[in-house]
PDB file of C-alpha atoms in Angstrom:
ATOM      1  CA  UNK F   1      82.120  86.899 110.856  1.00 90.00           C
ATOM      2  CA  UNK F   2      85.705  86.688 109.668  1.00 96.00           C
ATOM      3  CA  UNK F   3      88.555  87.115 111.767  1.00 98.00           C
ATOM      4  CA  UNK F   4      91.951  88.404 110.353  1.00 98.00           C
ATOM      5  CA  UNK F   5      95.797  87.770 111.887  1.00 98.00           C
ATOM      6  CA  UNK F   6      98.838  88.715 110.065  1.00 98.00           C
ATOM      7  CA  UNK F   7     102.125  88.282 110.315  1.00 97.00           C
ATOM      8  CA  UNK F   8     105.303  89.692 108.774  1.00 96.00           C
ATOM      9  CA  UNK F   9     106.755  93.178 108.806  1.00 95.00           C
ATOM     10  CA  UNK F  10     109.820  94.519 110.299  1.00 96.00           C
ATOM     11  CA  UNK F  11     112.716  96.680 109.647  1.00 97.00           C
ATOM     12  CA  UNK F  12     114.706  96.848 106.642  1.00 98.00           C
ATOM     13  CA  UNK F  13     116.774  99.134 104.436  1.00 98.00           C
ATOM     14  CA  UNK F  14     116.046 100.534 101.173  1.00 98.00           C
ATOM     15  CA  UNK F  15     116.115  98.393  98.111  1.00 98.00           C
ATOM     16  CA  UNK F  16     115.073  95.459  99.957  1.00 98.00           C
ATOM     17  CA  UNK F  17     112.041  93.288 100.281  1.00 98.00           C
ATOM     18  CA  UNK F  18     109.417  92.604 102.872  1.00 98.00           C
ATOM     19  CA  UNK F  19     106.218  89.867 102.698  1.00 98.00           C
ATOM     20  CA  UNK F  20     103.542  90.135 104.836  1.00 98.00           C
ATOM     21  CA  UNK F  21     100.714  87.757 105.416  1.00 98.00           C
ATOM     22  CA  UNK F  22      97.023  87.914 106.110  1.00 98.00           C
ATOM     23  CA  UNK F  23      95.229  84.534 107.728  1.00 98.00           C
ATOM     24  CA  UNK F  24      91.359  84.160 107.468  1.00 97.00           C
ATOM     25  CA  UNK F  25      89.053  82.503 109.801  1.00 97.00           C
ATOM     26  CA  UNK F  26      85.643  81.873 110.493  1.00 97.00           C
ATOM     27  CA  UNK F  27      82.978  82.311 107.735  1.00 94.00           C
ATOM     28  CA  UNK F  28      85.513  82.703 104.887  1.00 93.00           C
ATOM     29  CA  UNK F  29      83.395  81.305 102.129  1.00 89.00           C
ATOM     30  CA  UNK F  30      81.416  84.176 102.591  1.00 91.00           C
ATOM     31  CA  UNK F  31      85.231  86.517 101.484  1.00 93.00           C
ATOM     32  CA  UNK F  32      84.246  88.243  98.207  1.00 93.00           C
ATOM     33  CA  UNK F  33      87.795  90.250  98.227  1.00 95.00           C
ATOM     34  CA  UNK F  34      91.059  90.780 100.261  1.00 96.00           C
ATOM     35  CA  UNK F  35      93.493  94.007 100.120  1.00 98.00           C
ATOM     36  CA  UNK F  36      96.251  95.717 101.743  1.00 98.00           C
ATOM     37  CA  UNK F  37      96.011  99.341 103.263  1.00 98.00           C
ATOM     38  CA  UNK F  38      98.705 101.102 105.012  1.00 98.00           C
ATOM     39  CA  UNK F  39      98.819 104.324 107.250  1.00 97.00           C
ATOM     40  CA  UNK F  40     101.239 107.049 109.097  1.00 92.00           C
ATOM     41  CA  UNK F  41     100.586 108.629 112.056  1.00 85.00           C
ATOM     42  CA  UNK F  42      98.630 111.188 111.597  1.00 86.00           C
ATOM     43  CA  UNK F  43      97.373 110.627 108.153  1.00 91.00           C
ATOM     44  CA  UNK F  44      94.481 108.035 106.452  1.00 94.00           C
ATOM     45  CA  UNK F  45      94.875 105.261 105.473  1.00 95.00           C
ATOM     46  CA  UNK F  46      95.158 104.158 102.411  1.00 97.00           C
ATOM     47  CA  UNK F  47      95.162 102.014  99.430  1.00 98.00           C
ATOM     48  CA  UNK F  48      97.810  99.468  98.336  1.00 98.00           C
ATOM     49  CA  UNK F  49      96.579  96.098  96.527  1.00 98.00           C
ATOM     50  CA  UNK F  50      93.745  94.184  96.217  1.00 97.00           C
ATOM     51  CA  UNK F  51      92.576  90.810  94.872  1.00 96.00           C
ATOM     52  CA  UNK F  52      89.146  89.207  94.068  1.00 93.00           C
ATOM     53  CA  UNK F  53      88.707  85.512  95.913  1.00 90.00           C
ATOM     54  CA  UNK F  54      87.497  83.742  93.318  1.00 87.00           C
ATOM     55  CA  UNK F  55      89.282  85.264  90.305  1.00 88.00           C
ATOM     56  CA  UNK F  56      92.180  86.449  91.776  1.00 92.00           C
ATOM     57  CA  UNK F  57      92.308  89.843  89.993  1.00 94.00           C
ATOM     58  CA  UNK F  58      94.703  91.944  91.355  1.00 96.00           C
ATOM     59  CA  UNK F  59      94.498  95.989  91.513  1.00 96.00           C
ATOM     60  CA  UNK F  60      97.606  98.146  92.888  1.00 98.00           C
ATOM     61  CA  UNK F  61      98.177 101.790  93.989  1.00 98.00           C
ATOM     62  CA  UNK F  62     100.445 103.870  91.230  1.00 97.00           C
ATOM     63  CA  UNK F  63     102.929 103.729  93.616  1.00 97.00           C
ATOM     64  CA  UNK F  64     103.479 100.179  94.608  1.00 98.00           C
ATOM     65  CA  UNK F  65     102.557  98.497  91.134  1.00 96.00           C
ATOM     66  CA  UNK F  66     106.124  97.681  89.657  1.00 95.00           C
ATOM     67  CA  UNK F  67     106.835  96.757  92.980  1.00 98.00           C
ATOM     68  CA  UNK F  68     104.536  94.955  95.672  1.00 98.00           C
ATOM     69  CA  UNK F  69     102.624  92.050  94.528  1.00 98.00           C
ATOM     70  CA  UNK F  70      99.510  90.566  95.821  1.00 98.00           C
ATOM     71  CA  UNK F  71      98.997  86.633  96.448  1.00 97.00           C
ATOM     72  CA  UNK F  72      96.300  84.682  97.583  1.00 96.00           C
ATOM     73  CA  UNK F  73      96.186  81.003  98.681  1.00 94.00           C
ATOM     74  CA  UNK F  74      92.453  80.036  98.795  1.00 88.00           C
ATOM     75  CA  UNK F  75      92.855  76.410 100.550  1.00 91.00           C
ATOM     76  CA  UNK F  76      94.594  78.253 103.260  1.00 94.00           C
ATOM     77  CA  UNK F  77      92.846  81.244 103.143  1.00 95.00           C
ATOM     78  CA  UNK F  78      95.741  83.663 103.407  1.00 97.00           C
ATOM     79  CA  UNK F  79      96.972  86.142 101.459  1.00 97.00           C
ATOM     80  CA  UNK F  80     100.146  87.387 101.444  1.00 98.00           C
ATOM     81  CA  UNK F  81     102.341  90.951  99.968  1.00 98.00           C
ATOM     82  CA  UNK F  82     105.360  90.387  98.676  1.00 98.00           C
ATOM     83  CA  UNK F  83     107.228  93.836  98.467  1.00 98.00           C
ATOM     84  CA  UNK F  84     110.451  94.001  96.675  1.00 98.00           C
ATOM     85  CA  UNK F  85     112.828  97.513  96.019  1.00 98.00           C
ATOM     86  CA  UNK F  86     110.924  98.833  99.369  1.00 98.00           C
ATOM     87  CA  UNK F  87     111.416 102.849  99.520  1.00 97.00           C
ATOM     88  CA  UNK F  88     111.508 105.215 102.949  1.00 96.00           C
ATOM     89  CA  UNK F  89     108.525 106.498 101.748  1.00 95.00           C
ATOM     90  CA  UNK F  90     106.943 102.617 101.911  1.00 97.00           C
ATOM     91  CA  UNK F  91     106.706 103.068 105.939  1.00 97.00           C
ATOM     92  CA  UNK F  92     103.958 102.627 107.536  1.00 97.00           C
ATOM     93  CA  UNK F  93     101.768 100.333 109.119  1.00 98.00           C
ATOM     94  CA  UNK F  94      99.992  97.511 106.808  1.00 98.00           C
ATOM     95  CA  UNK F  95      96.634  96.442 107.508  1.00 98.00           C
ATOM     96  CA  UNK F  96      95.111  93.443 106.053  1.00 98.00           C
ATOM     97  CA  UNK F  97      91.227  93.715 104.994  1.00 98.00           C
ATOM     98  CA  UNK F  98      88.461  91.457 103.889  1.00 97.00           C
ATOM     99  CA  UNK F  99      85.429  92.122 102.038  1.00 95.00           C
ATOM    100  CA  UNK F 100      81.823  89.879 101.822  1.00 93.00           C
ATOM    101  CA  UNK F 101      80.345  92.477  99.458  1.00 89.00           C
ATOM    102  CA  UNK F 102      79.732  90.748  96.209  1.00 82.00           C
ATOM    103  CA  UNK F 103      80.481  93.142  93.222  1.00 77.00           C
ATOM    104  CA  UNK F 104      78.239  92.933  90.022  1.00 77.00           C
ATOM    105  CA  UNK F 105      80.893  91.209  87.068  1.00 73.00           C
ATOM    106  CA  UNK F 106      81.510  94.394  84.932  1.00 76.00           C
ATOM    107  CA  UNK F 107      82.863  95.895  87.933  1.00 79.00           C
ATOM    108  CA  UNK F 108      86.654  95.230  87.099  1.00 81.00           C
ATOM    109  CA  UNK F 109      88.247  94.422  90.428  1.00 87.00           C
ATOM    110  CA  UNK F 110      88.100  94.782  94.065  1.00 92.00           C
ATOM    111  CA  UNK F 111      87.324  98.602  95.923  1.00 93.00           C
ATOM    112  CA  UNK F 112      90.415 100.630  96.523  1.00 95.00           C
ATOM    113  CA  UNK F 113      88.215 102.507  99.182  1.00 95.00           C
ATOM    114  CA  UNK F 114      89.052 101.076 103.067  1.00 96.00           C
ATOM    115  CA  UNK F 115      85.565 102.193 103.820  1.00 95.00           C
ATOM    116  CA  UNK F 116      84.265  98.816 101.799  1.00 94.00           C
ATOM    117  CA  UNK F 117      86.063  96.497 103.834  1.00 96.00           C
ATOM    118  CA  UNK F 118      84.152  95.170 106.777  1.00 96.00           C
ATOM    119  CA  UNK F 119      87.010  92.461 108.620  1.00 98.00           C
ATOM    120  CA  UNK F 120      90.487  93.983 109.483  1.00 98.00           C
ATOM    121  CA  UNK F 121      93.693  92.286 110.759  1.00 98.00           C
ATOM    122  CA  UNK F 122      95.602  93.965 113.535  1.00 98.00           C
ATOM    123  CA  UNK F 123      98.020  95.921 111.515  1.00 98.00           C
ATOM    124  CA  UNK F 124     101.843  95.457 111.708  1.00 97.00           C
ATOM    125  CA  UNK F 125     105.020  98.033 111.236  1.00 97.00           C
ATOM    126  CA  UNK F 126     106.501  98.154 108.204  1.00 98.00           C
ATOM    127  CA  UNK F 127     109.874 100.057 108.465  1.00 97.00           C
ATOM    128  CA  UNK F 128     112.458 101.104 105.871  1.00 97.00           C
ATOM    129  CA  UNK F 129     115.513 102.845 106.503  1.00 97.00           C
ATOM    130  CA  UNK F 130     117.041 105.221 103.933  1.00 92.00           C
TER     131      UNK F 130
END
């Protein structure tokens, strides 16, 4: 069992930059991978970064990679999104996810699919203003 809290979020205007963090607790030795998913009303939700645990690879959507970078701090176990040159279109709400699934190594990174991710944090707003 791993429990997820975040913190972070907010409102801000375009061009500016946003970090968000992710906390683990409970059985995190068992954490194989961490991402970030956001979501609009009314539509699914959807990739944004991952990173493996142990390795730390990172994987990005097309639309965030020049952009949003993904952290991890493993003695704290949090993990943290540091987005930078934020765009209207970047609104949403972020959710925080955890995987235990352990990948075989020529698999090249983390899932981009939320379906793979078992432990969620409670999602905060993300807001940017045009």
């Amino acid at each position: 069992q791993v429990q997820l809290v975040q913190s972070g979020g907010g409102l801000v205007e375009a061009g500016g930059s946003l970090t968000l963090s992710c906390a683990a607790s409970g059985r995190t030795m068992t954490i194989y991978a961490m991402g970030w998913f956001r979501q609009d009303p009314g539509k699914e939700r959807e990739f944004v970064a991952t990173i493996t645990w142990r390795g730390g690879v990172t994987n990005y959507a097309n639309s965030v990679k020049d952009r949003f970078t993904v952290s991890r701090d493993n003695a704290k176990n949090t993990m943290f999104l540091q987005m930078n040159r934020l765009k209207p279109e970047d609104t949403a709400i972020y959710y925080c996810a955890a995987s235990s699934v352990h990948y075989p190594a020529s698999v090249p990174h983390a899932p981009s699919d939320p379906v793979k991710y078992r432990y969620w944090g409670q999602g905060t707003q993300v807001a940017v203003s045009s």
